[in-house]
Each structure stands twice: as structure tokens, then as C-alpha cells.
């Protein structure tokens, strides 16, 4: 398993950060420009990753103010798990975004850079949107 992480601190309470992340409709604002054909509900989002693949993701688990776990809603090119972990820190929230992917050697060479960039871009956009 390959793990890609990005951690940030946001100057908002955990309930505000959680409410934003618990709605898949809001995740479009976190995605890079290479994402097209976005369709979503509160629980599921489907989109195209430019020149790579179409993905459909759903929120599998919500733990109030601490965790949002997202998994594929349809069979992806590789097994994937995304977790938003929240930790209250006074008037701020520490956010850790973790992407775990089961990549074979070839996929690891192709996807590691984009997955790391995705994790970093999503957390940077989250900070920008909620600060």
C-alpha cells in the first residue's frame, strides 16, 4: 500500500471544518483543475481525472467532528481509501488528509506524483476556502 498525506491547521472550529468536508458537493472546490465532469450529492461524487480515468467516490464513514472516510462507489483502476482526520486544537483544527492506494509497481510510477500532489492541493484549497 502506498500512503500520501498532507496536514494543515485551519483557524476554524472542528464542527465548521467537519460540516464542509461531510458534504461531497463541497469537495469540487478542493479539486485541481484537471478534474472535469463533476457530479455530486451529499454522499457521492463522480468525475473525470483528465486523461486518466473516471472515478466515483462515496462517503463510507462519518464520525462527528473527527473523521470522514471516502471509498470508491464503483470499481476503480486500483483500490483506494481517502481519510480526512480532524483534531480540535483550541480555536483551530488540525486536518490530516490521507490517501491510501494499492498500487502495483507500474501504477506506483505513474500515480504516485499525481496522488501526492492531489493530497497537497486539496488541503491547500481547504485552508484557502475556510480561512
mmCIF file with all atom_site columns, C-alpha atoms in Angstrom:
data_model
loop_
_atom_site.group_PDB
_atom_site.id
_atom_site.type_symbol
_atom_site.label_atom_id
_atom_site.label_alt_id
_atom_site.label_comp_id
_atom_site.label_asym_id
_atom_site.label_entity_id
_atom_site.label_seq_id
_atom_site.pdbx_PDB_ins_code
_atom_site.Cartn_x
_atom_site.Cartn_y
_atom_site.Cartn_z
_atom_site.occupancy
_atom_site.B_iso_or_equiv
_atom_site.pdbx_formal_charge
_atom_site.auth_seq_id
_atom_site.auth_comp_id
_atom_site.auth_asym_id
_atom_site.auth_atom_id
_atom_site.pdbx_PDB_model_num
ATOM 1   C CA . UNK A 1 1   ? 0.000   0.000  0.000   1.00 0.00 ? 1   UNK A CA 1
ATOM 2   C CA . UNK A 1 2   ? 1.165   3.488  -0.832  1.00 0.00 ? 2   UNK A CA 1
ATOM 3   C CA . UNK A 1 3   ? 0.250   6.328  1.515   1.00 0.00 ? 3   UNK A CA 1
ATOM 4   C CA . UNK A 1 4   ? 0.084   10.008 0.580   1.00 0.00 ? 4   UNK A CA 1
ATOM 5   C CA . UNK A 1 5   ? -0.524  12.548 3.356   1.00 0.00 ? 5   UNK A CA 1
ATOM 6   C CA . UNK A 1 6   ? -0.919  16.257 3.766   1.00 0.00 ? 6   UNK A CA 1
ATOM 7   C CA . UNK A 1 7   ? -1.517  18.009 7.099   1.00 0.00 ? 7   UNK A CA 1
ATOM 8   C CA . UNK A 1 8   ? -2.631  21.590 7.732   1.00 0.00 ? 8   UNK A CA 1
ATOM 9   C CA . UNK A 1 9   ? -4.039  23.684 10.554  1.00 0.00 ? 9   UNK A CA 1
ATOM 10  C CA . UNK A 1 10  ? -7.150  25.751 9.876   1.00 0.00 ? 10  UNK A CA 1
ATOM 11  C CA . UNK A 1 11  ? -8.250  28.627 12.085  1.00 0.00 ? 11  UNK A CA 1
ATOM 12  C CA . UNK A 1 12  ? -11.835 27.336 12.310  1.00 0.00 ? 12  UNK A CA 1
ATOM 13  C CA . UNK A 1 13  ? -13.516 25.006 14.788  1.00 0.00 ? 13  UNK A CA 1
ATOM 14  C CA . UNK A 1 14  ? -13.732 21.290 14.029  1.00 0.00 ? 14  UNK A CA 1
ATOM 15  C CA . UNK A 1 15  ? -17.530 21.465 13.612  1.00 0.00 ? 15  UNK A CA 1
ATOM 16  C CA . UNK A 1 16  ? -17.187 24.006 10.748  1.00 0.00 ? 16  UNK A CA 1
ATOM 17  C CA . UNK A 1 17  ? -14.426 22.011 9.005   1.00 0.00 ? 17  UNK A CA 1
ATOM 18  C CA . UNK A 1 18  ? -16.344 18.765 9.505   1.00 0.00 ? 18  UNK A CA 1
ATOM 19  C CA . UNK A 1 19  ? -19.600 20.231 8.137   1.00 0.00 ? 19  UNK A CA 1
ATOM 20  C CA . UNK A 1 20  ? -17.772 21.342 4.979   1.00 0.00 ? 20  UNK A CA 1
ATOM 21  C CA . UNK A 1 21  ? -15.988 18.020 4.411   1.00 0.00 ? 21  UNK A CA 1
ATOM 22  C CA . UNK A 1 22  ? -19.006 15.838 5.276   1.00 0.00 ? 22  UNK A CA 1
ATOM 23  C CA . UNK A 1 23  ? -20.801 17.083 2.115   1.00 0.00 ? 23  UNK A CA 1
ATOM 24  C CA . UNK A 1 24  ? -19.349 15.701 -1.141  1.00 0.00 ? 24  UNK A CA 1
ATOM 25  C CA . UNK A 1 25  ? -20.847 18.681 -3.014  1.00 0.00 ? 25  UNK A CA 1
ATOM 26  C CA . UNK A 1 26  ? -18.178 20.850 -1.351  1.00 0.00 ? 26  UNK A CA 1
ATOM 27  C CA . UNK A 1 27  ? -15.286 18.650 -2.489  1.00 0.00 ? 27  UNK A CA 1
ATOM 28  C CA . UNK A 1 28  ? -15.416 20.065 -6.030  1.00 0.00 ? 28  UNK A CA 1
ATOM 29  C CA . UNK A 1 29  ? -13.910 23.271 -4.605  1.00 0.00 ? 29  UNK A CA 1
ATOM 30  C CA . UNK A 1 30  ? -10.957 21.269 -3.265  1.00 0.00 ? 30  UNK A CA 1
ATOM 31  C CA . UNK A 1 31  ? -10.119 19.513 -6.535  1.00 0.00 ? 31  UNK A CA 1
ATOM 32  C CA . UNK A 1 32  ? -7.439  20.564 -9.034  1.00 0.00 ? 32  UNK A CA 1
ATOM 33  C CA . UNK A 1 33  ? -8.295  21.977 -12.472 1.00 0.00 ? 33  UNK A CA 1
ATOM 34  C CA . UNK A 1 34  ? -7.626  18.586 -14.097 1.00 0.00 ? 34  UNK A CA 1
ATOM 35  C CA . UNK A 1 35  ? -10.955 17.319 -12.686 1.00 0.00 ? 35  UNK A CA 1
ATOM 36  C CA . UNK A 1 36  ? -13.857 17.573 -15.153 1.00 0.00 ? 36  UNK A CA 1
ATOM 37  C CA . UNK A 1 37  ? -17.484 16.454 -15.466 1.00 0.00 ? 37  UNK A CA 1
ATOM 38  C CA . UNK A 1 38  ? -18.119 16.762 -11.712 1.00 0.00 ? 38  UNK A CA 1
ATOM 39  C CA . UNK A 1 39  ? -21.460 15.440 -10.449 1.00 0.00 ? 39  UNK A CA 1
ATOM 40  C CA . UNK A 1 40  ? -22.252 15.064 -6.764  1.00 0.00 ? 40  UNK A CA 1
ATOM 41  C CA . UNK A 1 41  ? -24.750 14.601 -3.977  1.00 0.00 ? 41  UNK A CA 1
ATOM 42  C CA . UNK A 1 42  ? -24.125 14.892 -0.245  1.00 0.00 ? 42  UNK A CA 1
ATOM 43  C CA . UNK A 1 43  ? -22.770 11.311 -0.201  1.00 0.00 ? 43  UNK A CA 1
ATOM 44  C CA . UNK A 1 44  ? -21.344 10.575 -3.690  1.00 0.00 ? 44  UNK A CA 1
ATOM 45  C CA . UNK A 1 45  ? -19.222 12.349 -6.296  1.00 0.00 ? 45  UNK A CA 1
ATOM 46  C CA . UNK A 1 46  ? -18.360 11.244 -9.836  1.00 0.00 ? 46  UNK A CA 1
ATOM 47  C CA . UNK A 1 47  ? -15.788 12.952 -12.024 1.00 0.00 ? 47  UNK A CA 1
ATOM 48  C CA . UNK A 1 48  ? -13.142 12.511 -14.698 1.00 0.00 ? 48  UNK A CA 1
ATOM 49  C CA . UNK A 1 49  ? -9.456  12.820 -13.959 1.00 0.00 ? 49  UNK A CA 1
ATOM 50  C CA . UNK A 1 50  ? -8.146  14.437 -17.140 1.00 0.00 ? 50  UNK A CA 1
ATOM 51  C CA . UNK A 1 51  ? -6.613  11.873 -19.495 1.00 0.00 ? 51  UNK A CA 1
ATOM 52  C CA . UNK A 1 52  ? -6.525  9.208  -16.774 1.00 0.00 ? 52  UNK A CA 1
ATOM 53  C CA . UNK A 1 53  ? -9.844  7.735  -15.590 1.00 0.00 ? 53  UNK A CA 1
ATOM 54  C CA . UNK A 1 54  ? -13.397 8.305  -14.385 1.00 0.00 ? 54  UNK A CA 1
ATOM 55  C CA . UNK A 1 55  ? -13.896 7.927  -10.637 1.00 0.00 ? 55  UNK A CA 1
ATOM 56  C CA . UNK A 1 56  ? -16.942 7.666  -8.436  1.00 0.00 ? 56  UNK A CA 1
ATOM 57  C CA . UNK A 1 57  ? -16.369 8.125  -4.697  1.00 0.00 ? 57  UNK A CA 1
ATOM 58  C CA . UNK A 1 58  ? -18.724 7.876  -1.735  1.00 0.00 ? 58  UNK A CA 1
ATOM 59  C CA . UNK A 1 59  ? -18.534 8.752  1.920   1.00 0.00 ? 59  UNK A CA 1
ATOM 60  C CA . UNK A 1 60  ? -18.309 5.409  3.706   1.00 0.00 ? 60  UNK A CA 1
ATOM 61  C CA . UNK A 1 61  ? -17.977 6.654  7.274   1.00 0.00 ? 61  UNK A CA 1
ATOM 62  C CA . UNK A 1 62  ? -18.621 9.857  9.192   1.00 0.00 ? 62  UNK A CA 1
ATOM 63  C CA . UNK A 1 63  ? -17.515 10.272 12.813  1.00 0.00 ? 63  UNK A CA 1
ATOM 64  C CA . UNK A 1 64  ? -18.752 13.651 14.016  1.00 0.00 ? 64  UNK A CA 1
ATOM 65  C CA . UNK A 1 65  ? -16.008 16.292 14.083  1.00 0.00 ? 65  UNK A CA 1
ATOM 66  C CA . UNK A 1 66  ? -13.141 13.765 13.788  1.00 0.00 ? 66  UNK A CA 1
ATOM 67  C CA . UNK A 1 67  ? -13.261 11.593 10.632  1.00 0.00 ? 67  UNK A CA 1
ATOM 68  C CA . UNK A 1 68  ? -14.637 11.368 7.122   1.00 0.00 ? 68  UNK A CA 1
ATOM 69  C CA . UNK A 1 69  ? -13.710 8.225  5.166   1.00 0.00 ? 69  UNK A CA 1
ATOM 70  C CA . UNK A 1 70  ? -14.238 8.125  1.406   1.00 0.00 ? 70  UNK A CA 1
ATOM 71  C CA . UNK A 1 71  ? -14.073 4.979  -0.744  1.00 0.00 ? 71  UNK A CA 1
ATOM 72  C CA . UNK A 1 72  ? -14.811 4.140  -4.390  1.00 0.00 ? 72  UNK A CA 1
ATOM 73  C CA . UNK A 1 73  ? -18.509 3.801  -5.225  1.00 0.00 ? 73  UNK A CA 1
ATOM 74  C CA . UNK A 1 74  ? -17.606 1.814  -8.350  1.00 0.00 ? 74  UNK A CA 1
ATOM 75  C CA . UNK A 1 75  ? -14.603 -0.386 -9.153  1.00 0.00 ? 75  UNK A CA 1
ATOM 76  C CA . UNK A 1 76  ? -11.601 1.928  -9.608  1.00 0.00 ? 76  UNK A CA 1
ATOM 77  C CA . UNK A 1 77  ? -8.393  1.137  -11.531 1.00 0.00 ? 77  UNK A CA 1
ATOM 78  C CA . UNK A 1 78  ? -6.807  0.390  -8.122  1.00 0.00 ? 78  UNK A CA 1
ATOM 79  C CA . UNK A 1 79  ? -8.038  0.090  -4.525  1.00 0.00 ? 79  UNK A CA 1
ATOM 80  C CA . UNK A 1 80  ? -8.257  3.470  -2.874  1.00 0.00 ? 80  UNK A CA 1
ATOM 81  C CA . UNK A 1 81  ? -9.168  4.896  0.532   1.00 0.00 ? 81  UNK A CA 1
ATOM 82  C CA . UNK A 1 82  ? -9.287  8.593  1.456   1.00 0.00 ? 82  UNK A CA 1
ATOM 83  C CA . UNK A 1 83  ? -9.496  9.824  5.049   1.00 0.00 ? 83  UNK A CA 1
ATOM 84  C CA . UNK A 1 84  ? -9.954  13.302 6.434   1.00 0.00 ? 84  UNK A CA 1
ATOM 85  C CA . UNK A 1 85  ? -8.867  13.218 10.097  1.00 0.00 ? 85  UNK A CA 1
ATOM 86  C CA . UNK A 1 86  ? -9.757  16.231 12.251  1.00 0.00 ? 86  UNK A CA 1
ATOM 87  C CA . UNK A 1 87  ? -8.320  17.129 15.617  1.00 0.00 ? 87  UNK A CA 1
ATOM 88  C CA . UNK A 1 88  ? -9.549  20.117 17.594  1.00 0.00 ? 88  UNK A CA 1
ATOM 89  C CA . UNK A 1 89  ? -6.711  22.410 18.685  1.00 0.00 ? 89  UNK A CA 1
ATOM 90  C CA . UNK A 1 90  ? -8.203  25.269 20.678  1.00 0.00 ? 90  UNK A CA 1
ATOM 91  C CA . UNK A 1 91  ? -9.711  27.747 18.210  1.00 0.00 ? 91  UNK A CA 1
ATOM 92  C CA . UNK A 1 92  ? -8.236  25.852 15.274  1.00 0.00 ? 92  UNK A CA 1
ATOM 93  C CA . UNK A 1 93  ? -8.474  22.403 13.712  1.00 0.00 ? 93  UNK A CA 1
ATOM 94  C CA . UNK A 1 94  ? -5.595  20.180 12.693  1.00 0.00 ? 94  UNK A CA 1
ATOM 95  C CA . UNK A 1 95  ? -6.528  18.412 9.465   1.00 0.00 ? 95  UNK A CA 1
ATOM 96  C CA . UNK A 1 96  ? -4.719  15.377 8.073   1.00 0.00 ? 96  UNK A CA 1
ATOM 97  C CA . UNK A 1 97  ? -5.734  14.120 4.619   1.00 0.00 ? 97  UNK A CA 1
ATOM 98  C CA . UNK A 1 98  ? -4.545  10.571 3.908   1.00 0.00 ? 98  UNK A CA 1
ATOM 99  C CA . UNK A 1 99  ? -4.832  8.771  0.579   1.00 0.00 ? 99  UNK A CA 1
ATOM 100 C CA . UNK A 1 100 ? -4.050  5.050  0.705   1.00 0.00 ? 100 UNK A CA 1
ATOM 101 C CA . UNK A 1 101 ? -3.752  3.280  -2.644  1.00 0.00 ? 101 UNK A CA 1
ATOM 102 C CA . UNK A 1 102 ? -2.927  -0.302 -3.564  1.00 0.00 ? 102 UNK A CA 1
ATOM 103 C CA . UNK A 1 103 ? -0.578  0.342  -6.489  1.00 0.00 ? 103 UNK A CA 1
ATOM 104 C CA . UNK A 1 104 ? 1.421   -2.195 -8.429  1.00 0.00 ? 104 UNK A CA 1
ATOM 105 C CA . UNK A 1 105 ? 4.925   -1.142 -9.492  1.00 0.00 ? 105 UNK A CA 1
ATOM 106 C CA . UNK A 1 106 ? 3.788   0.324  -12.822 1.00 0.00 ? 106 UNK A CA 1
ATOM 107 C CA . UNK A 1 107 ? 0.861   2.239  -11.277 1.00 0.00 ? 107 UNK A CA 1
ATOM 108 C CA . UNK A 1 108 ? 3.131   3.440  -8.491  1.00 0.00 ? 108 UNK A CA 1
ATOM 109 C CA . UNK A 1 109 ? 5.455   5.024  -11.055 1.00 0.00 ? 109 UNK A CA 1
ATOM 110 C CA . UNK A 1 110 ? 2.525   6.664  -12.865 1.00 0.00 ? 110 UNK A CA 1
ATOM 111 C CA . UNK A 1 111 ? 0.244   7.650  -9.995  1.00 0.00 ? 111 UNK A CA 1
ATOM 112 C CA . UNK A 1 112 ? 2.475   8.474  -7.001  1.00 0.00 ? 112 UNK A CA 1
ATOM 113 C CA . UNK A 1 113 ? 3.283   12.028 -8.113  1.00 0.00 ? 113 UNK A CA 1
ATOM 114 C CA . UNK A 1 114 ? -0.313  12.950 -9.005  1.00 0.00 ? 114 UNK A CA 1
ATOM 115 C CA . UNK A 1 115 ? -1.700  11.401 -5.774  1.00 0.00 ? 115 UNK A CA 1
ATOM 116 C CA . UNK A 1 116 ? 0.801   13.282 -3.597  1.00 0.00 ? 116 UNK A CA 1
ATOM 117 C CA . UNK A 1 117 ? 0.001   16.483 -5.486  1.00 0.00 ? 117 UNK A CA 1
ATOM 118 C CA . UNK A 1 118 ? -3.728  15.815 -5.051  1.00 0.00 ? 118 UNK A CA 1
ATOM 119 C CA . UNK A 1 119 ? -3.371  15.443 -1.273  1.00 0.00 ? 119 UNK A CA 1
ATOM 120 C CA . UNK A 1 120 ? -1.378  18.672 -1.021  1.00 0.00 ? 120 UNK A CA 1
ATOM 121 C CA . UNK A 1 121 ? -3.680  20.617 -3.346  1.00 0.00 ? 121 UNK A CA 1
ATOM 122 C CA . UNK A 1 122 ? -6.847  19.552 -1.548  1.00 0.00 ? 122 UNK A CA 1
ATOM 123 C CA . UNK A 1 123 ? -5.548  20.599 1.874   1.00 0.00 ? 123 UNK A CA 1
ATOM 124 C CA . UNK A 1 124 ? -4.191  23.898 0.488   1.00 0.00 ? 124 UNK A CA 1
ATOM 125 C CA . UNK A 1 125 ? -7.583  24.633 -1.081  1.00 0.00 ? 125 UNK A CA 1
ATOM 126 C CA . UNK A 1 126 ? -9.331  23.722 2.160   1.00 0.00 ? 126 UNK A CA 1
ATOM 127 C CA . UNK A 1 127 ? -7.185  26.250 4.057   1.00 0.00 ? 127 UNK A CA 1
ATOM 128 C CA . UNK A 1 128 ? -7.859  28.899 1.396   1.00 0.00 ? 128 UNK A CA 1
ATOM 129 C CA . UNK A 1 129 ? -11.623 28.316 1.443   1.00 0.00 ? 129 UNK A CA 1
ATOM 130 C CA . UNK A 1 130 ? -12.087 28.165 5.215   1.00 0.00 ? 130 UNK A CA 1
ATOM 131 C CA . UNK A 1 131 ? -9.612  30.815 6.380   1.00 0.00 ? 131 UNK A CA 1
#
